[in-house]
PDB file of N, CA and C in Angstrom:
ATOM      1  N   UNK N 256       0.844  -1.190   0.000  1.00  0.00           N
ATOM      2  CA  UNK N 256       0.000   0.000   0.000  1.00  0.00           C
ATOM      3  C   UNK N 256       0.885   1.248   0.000  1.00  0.00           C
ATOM      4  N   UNK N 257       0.533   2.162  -1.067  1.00  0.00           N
ATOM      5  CA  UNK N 257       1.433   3.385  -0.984  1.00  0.00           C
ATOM      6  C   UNK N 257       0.438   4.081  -0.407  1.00  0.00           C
ATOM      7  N   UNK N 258       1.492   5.326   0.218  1.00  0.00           N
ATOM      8  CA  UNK N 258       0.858   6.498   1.301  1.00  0.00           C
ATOM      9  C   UNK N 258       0.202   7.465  -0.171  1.00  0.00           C
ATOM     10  N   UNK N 259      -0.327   8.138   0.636  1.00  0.00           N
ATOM     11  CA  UNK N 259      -0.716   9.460  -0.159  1.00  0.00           C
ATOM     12  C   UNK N 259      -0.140  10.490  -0.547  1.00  0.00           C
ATOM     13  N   UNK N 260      -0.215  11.171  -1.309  1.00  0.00           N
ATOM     14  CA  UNK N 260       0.801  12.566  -1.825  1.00  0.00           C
ATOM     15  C   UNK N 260       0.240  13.828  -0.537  1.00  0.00           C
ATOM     16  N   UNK N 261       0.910  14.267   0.165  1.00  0.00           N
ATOM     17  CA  UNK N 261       0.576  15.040   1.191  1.00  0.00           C
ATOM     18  C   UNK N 261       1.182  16.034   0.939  1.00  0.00           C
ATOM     19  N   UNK N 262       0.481  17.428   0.980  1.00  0.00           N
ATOM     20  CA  UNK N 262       0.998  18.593   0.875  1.00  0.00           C
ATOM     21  C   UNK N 262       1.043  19.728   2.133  1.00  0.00           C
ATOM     22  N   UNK N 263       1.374  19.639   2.711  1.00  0.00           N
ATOM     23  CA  UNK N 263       1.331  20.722   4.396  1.00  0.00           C
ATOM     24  C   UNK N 263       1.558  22.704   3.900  1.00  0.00           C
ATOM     25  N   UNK N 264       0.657  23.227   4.000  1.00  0.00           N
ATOM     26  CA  UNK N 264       0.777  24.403   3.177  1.00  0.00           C
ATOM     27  C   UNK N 264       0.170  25.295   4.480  1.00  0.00           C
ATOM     28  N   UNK N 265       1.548  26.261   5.009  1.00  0.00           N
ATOM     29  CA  UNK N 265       1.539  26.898   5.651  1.00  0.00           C
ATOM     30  C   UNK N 265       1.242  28.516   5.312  1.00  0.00           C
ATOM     31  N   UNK N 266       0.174  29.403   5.788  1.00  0.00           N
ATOM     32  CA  UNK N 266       0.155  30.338   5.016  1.00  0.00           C
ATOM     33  C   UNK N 266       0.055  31.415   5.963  1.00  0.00           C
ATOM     34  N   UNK N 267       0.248  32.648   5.724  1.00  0.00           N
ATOM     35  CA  UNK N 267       0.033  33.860   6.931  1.00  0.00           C
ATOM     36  C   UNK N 267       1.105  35.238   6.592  1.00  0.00           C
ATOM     37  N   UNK N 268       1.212  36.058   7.352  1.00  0.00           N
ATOM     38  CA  UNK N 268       2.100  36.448   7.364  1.00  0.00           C
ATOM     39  C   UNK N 268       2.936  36.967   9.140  1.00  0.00           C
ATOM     40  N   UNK N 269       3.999  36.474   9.211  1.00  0.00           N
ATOM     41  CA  UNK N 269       4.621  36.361  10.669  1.00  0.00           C
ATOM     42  C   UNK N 269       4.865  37.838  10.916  1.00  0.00           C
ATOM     43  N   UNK N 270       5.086  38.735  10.193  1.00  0.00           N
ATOM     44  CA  UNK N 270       5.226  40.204  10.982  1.00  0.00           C
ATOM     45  C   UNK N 270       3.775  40.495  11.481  1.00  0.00           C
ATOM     46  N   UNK N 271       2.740  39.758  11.425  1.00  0.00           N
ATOM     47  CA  UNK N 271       1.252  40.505  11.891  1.00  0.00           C
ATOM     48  C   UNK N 271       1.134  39.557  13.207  1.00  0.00           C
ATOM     49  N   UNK N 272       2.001  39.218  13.884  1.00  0.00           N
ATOM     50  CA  UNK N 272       1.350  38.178  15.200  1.00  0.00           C
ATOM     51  C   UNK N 272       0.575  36.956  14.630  1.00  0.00           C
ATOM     52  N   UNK N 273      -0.510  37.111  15.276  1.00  0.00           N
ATOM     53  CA  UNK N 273      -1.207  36.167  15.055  1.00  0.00           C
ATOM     54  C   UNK N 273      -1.885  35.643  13.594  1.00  0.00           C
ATOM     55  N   UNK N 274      -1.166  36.361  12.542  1.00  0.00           N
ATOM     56  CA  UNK N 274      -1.908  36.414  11.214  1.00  0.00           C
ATOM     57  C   UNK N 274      -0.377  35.048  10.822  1.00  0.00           C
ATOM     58  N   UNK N 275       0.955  34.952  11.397  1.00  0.00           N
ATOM     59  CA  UNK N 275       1.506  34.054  10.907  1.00  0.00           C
ATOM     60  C   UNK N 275       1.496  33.159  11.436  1.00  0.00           C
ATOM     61  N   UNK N 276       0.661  32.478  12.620  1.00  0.00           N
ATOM     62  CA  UNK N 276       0.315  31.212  13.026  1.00  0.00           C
ATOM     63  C   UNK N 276       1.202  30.028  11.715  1.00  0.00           C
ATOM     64  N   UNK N 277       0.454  30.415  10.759  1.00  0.00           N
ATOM     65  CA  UNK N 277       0.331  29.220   9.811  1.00  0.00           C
ATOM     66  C   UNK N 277       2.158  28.771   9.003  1.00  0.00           C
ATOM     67  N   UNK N 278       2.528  29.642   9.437  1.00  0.00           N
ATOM     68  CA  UNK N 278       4.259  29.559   9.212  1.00  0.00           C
ATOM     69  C   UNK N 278       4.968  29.136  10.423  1.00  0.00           C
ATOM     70  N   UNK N 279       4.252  29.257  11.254  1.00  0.00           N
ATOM     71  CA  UNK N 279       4.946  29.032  12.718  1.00  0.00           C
ATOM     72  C   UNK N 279       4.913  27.180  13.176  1.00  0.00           C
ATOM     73  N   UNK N 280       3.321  27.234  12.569  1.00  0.00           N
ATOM     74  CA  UNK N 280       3.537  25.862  12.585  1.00  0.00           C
ATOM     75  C   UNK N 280       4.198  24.609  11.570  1.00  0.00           C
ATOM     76  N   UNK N 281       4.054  25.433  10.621  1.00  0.00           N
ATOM     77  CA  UNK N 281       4.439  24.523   9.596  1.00  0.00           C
ATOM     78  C   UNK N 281       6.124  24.494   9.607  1.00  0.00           C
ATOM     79  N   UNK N 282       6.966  25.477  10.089  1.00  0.00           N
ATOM     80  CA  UNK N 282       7.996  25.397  10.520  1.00  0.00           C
ATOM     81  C   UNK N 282       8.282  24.471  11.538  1.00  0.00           C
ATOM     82  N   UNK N 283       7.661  24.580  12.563  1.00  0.00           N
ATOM     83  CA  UNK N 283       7.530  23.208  13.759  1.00  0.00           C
ATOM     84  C   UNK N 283       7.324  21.739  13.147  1.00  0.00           C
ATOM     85  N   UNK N 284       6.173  21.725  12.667  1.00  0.00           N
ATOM     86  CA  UNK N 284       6.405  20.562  11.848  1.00  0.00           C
ATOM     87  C   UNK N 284       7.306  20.122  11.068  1.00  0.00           C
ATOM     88  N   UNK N 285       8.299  21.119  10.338  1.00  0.00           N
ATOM     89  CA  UNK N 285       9.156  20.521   9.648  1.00  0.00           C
ATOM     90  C   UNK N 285      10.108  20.130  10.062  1.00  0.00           C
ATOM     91  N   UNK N 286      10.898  20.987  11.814  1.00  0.00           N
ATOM     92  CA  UNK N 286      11.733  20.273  12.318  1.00  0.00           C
ATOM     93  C   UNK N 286      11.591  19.059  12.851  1.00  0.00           C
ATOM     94  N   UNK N 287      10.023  18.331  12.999  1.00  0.00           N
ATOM     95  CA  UNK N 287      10.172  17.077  13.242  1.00  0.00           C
ATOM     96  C   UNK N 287       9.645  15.806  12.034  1.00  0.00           C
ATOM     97  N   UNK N 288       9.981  16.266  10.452  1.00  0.00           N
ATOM     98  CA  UNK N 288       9.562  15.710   9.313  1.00  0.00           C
ATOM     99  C   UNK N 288      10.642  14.609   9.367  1.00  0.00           C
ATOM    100  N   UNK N 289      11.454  14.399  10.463  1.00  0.00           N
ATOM    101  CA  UNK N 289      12.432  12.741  10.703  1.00  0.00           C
ATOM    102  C   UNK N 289      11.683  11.669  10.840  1.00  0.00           C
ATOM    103  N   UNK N 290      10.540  12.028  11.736  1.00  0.00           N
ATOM    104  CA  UNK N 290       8.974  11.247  12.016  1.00  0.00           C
ATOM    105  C   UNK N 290       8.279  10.700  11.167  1.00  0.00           C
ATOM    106  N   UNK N 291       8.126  11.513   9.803  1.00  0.00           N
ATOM    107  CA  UNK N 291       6.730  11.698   9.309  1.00  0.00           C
ATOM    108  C   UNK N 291       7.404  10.723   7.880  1.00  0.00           C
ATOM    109  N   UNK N 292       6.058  10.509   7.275  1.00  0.00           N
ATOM    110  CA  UNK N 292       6.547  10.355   5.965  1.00  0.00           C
ATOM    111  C   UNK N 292       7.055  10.866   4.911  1.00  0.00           C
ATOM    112  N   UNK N 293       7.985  10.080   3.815  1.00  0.00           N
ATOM    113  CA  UNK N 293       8.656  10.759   2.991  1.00  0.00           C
ATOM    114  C   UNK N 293       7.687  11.568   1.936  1.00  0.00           C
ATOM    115  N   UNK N 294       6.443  10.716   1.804  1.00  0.00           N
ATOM    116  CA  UNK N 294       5.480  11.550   0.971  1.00  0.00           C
ATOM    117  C   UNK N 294       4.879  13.254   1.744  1.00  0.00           C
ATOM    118  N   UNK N 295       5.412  13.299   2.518  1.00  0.00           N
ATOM    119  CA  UNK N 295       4.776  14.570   2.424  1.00  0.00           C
ATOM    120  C   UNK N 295       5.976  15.444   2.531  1.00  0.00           C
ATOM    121  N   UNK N 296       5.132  17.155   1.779  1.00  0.00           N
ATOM    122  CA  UNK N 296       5.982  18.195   1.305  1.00  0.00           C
ATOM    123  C   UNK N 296       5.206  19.005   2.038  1.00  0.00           C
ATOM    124  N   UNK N 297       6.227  19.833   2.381  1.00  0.00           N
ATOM    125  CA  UNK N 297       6.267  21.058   3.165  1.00  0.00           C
ATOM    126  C   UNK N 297       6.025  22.750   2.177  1.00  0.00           C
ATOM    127  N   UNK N 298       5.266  23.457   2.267  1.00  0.00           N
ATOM    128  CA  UNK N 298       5.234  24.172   1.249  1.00  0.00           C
ATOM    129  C   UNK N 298       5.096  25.614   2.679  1.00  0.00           C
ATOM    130  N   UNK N 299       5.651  26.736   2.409  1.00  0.00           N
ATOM    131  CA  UNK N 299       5.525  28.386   3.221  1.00  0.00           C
ATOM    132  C   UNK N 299       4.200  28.545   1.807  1.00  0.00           C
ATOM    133  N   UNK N 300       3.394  29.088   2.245  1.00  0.00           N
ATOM    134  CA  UNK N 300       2.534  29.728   1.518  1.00  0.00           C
ATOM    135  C   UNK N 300       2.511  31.269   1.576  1.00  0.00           C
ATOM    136  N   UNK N 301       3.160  31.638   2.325  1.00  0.00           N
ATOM    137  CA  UNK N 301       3.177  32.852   3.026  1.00  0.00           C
ATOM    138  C   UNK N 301       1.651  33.874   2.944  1.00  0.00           C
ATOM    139  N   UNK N 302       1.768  35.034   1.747  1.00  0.00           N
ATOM    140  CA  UNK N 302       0.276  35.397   1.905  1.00  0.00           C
ATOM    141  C   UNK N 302      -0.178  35.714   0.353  1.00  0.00           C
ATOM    142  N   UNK N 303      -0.021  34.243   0.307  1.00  0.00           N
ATOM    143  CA  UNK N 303      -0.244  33.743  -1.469  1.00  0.00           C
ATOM    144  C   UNK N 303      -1.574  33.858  -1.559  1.00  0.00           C
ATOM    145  N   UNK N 304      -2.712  33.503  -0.830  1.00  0.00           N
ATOM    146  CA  UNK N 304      -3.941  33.417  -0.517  1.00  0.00           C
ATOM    147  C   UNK N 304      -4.698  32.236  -2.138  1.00  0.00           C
ATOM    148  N   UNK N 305      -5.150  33.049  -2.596  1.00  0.00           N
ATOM    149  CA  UNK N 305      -5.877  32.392  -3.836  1.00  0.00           C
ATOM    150  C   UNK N 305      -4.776  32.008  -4.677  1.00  0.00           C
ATOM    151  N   UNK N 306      -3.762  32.207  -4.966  1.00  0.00           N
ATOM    152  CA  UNK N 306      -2.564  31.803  -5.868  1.00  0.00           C
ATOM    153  C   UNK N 306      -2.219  31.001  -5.405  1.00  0.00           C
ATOM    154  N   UNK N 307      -2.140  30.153  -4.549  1.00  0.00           N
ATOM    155  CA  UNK N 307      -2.104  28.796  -4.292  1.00  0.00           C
ATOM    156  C   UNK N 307      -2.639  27.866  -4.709  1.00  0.00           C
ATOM    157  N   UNK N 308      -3.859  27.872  -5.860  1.00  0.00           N
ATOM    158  CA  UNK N 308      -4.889  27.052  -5.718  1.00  0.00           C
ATOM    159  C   UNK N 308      -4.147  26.213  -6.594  1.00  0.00           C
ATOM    160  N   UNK N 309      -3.106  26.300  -7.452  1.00  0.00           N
ATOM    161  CA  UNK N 309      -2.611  25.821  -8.538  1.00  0.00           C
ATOM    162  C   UNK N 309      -1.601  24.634  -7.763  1.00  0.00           C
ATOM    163  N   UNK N 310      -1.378  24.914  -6.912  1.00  0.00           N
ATOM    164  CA  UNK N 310      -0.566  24.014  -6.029  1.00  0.00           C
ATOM    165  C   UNK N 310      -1.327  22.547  -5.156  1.00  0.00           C
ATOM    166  N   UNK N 311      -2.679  22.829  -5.302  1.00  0.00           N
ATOM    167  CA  UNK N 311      -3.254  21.469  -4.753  1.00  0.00           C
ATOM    168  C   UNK N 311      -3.493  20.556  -5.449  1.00  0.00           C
ATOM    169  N   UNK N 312      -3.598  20.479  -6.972  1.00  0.00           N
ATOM    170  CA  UNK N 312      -3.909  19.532  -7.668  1.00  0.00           C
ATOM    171  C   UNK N 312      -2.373  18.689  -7.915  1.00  0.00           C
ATOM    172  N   UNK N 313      -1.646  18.820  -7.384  1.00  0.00           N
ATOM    173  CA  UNK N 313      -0.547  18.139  -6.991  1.00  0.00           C
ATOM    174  C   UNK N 313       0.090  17.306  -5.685  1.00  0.00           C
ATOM    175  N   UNK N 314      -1.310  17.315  -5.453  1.00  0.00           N
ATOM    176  CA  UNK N 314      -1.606  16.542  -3.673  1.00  0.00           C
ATOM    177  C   UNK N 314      -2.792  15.943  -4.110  1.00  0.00           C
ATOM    178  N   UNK N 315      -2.560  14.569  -3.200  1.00  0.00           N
ATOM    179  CA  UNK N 315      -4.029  13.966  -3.330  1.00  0.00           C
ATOM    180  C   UNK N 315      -5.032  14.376  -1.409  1.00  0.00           C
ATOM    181  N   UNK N 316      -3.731  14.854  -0.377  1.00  0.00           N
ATOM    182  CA  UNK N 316      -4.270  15.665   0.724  1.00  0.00           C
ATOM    183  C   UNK N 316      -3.691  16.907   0.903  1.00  0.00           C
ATOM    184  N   UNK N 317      -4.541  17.881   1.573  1.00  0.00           N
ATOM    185  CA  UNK N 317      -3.822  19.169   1.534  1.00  0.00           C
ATOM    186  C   UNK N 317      -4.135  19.121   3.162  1.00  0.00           C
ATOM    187  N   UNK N 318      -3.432  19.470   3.957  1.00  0.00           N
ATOM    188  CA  UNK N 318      -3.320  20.350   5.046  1.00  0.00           C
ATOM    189  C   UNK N 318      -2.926  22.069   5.327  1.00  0.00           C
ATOM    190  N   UNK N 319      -3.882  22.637   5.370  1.00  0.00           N
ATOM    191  CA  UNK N 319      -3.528  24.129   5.102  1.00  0.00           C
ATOM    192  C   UNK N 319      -3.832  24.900   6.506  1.00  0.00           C
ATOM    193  N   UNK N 320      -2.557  25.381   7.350  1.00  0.00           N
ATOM    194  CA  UNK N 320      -2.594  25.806   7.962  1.00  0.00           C
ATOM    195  C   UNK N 320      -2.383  26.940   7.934  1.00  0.00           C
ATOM    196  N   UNK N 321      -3.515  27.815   9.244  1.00  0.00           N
ATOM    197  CA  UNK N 321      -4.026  29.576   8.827  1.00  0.00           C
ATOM    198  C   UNK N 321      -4.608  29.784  10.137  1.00  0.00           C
ATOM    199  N   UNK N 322      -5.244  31.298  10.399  1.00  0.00           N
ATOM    200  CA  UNK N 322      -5.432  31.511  11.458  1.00  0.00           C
ATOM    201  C   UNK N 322      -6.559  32.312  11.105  1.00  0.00           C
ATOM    202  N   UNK N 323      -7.801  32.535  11.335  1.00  0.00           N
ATOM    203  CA  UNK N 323      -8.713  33.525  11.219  1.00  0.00           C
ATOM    204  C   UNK N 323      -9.414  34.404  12.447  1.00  0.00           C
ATOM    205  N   UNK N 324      -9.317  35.350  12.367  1.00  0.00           N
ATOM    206  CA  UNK N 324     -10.031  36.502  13.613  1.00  0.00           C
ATOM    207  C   UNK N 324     -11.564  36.723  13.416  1.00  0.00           C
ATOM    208  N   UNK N 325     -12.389  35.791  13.987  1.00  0.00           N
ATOM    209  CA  UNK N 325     -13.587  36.167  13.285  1.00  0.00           C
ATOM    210  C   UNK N 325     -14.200  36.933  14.022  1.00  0.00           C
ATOM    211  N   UNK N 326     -14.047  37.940  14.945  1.00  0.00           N
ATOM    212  CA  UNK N 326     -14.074  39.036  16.124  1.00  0.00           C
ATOM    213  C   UNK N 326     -15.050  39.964  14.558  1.00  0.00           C
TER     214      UNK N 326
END
């Protein structure tokens, strides 16, 4: 059984606090990608927002980590 194509897509931007959550973690995660499987890729999305979309049809899972203020 092969794994899945996994894409981890971190997005935000880190000078706004809490708006770069999504780099913060995906950085964390990558220092422990010794763990994880070889199928998955690590992608900074930074604050690509909709210009990313071109990047998922190259994953069969996306994990997209982000932070929203819904205040």
């Amino acid at each position: 059984m092969t794994l899945p194509s996994i894409g981890i897509i971190g997005v935000g931007n880190p000078l706004r606090k809490d708006d770069g959550i999504g780099i913060l973690l995906l950085n964390y995660i990558k220092k422990e990608s010794h763990r994880l499987p070889e199928s998955i890729s690590f992608i900074d999305g930074g604050t690509g927002g909709m210009s990313l979309l071109h990047i998922f049809n190259r994953f069969e899972v996306i994990v997209l980590l982000d932070a929203v203020d819904f205040k």
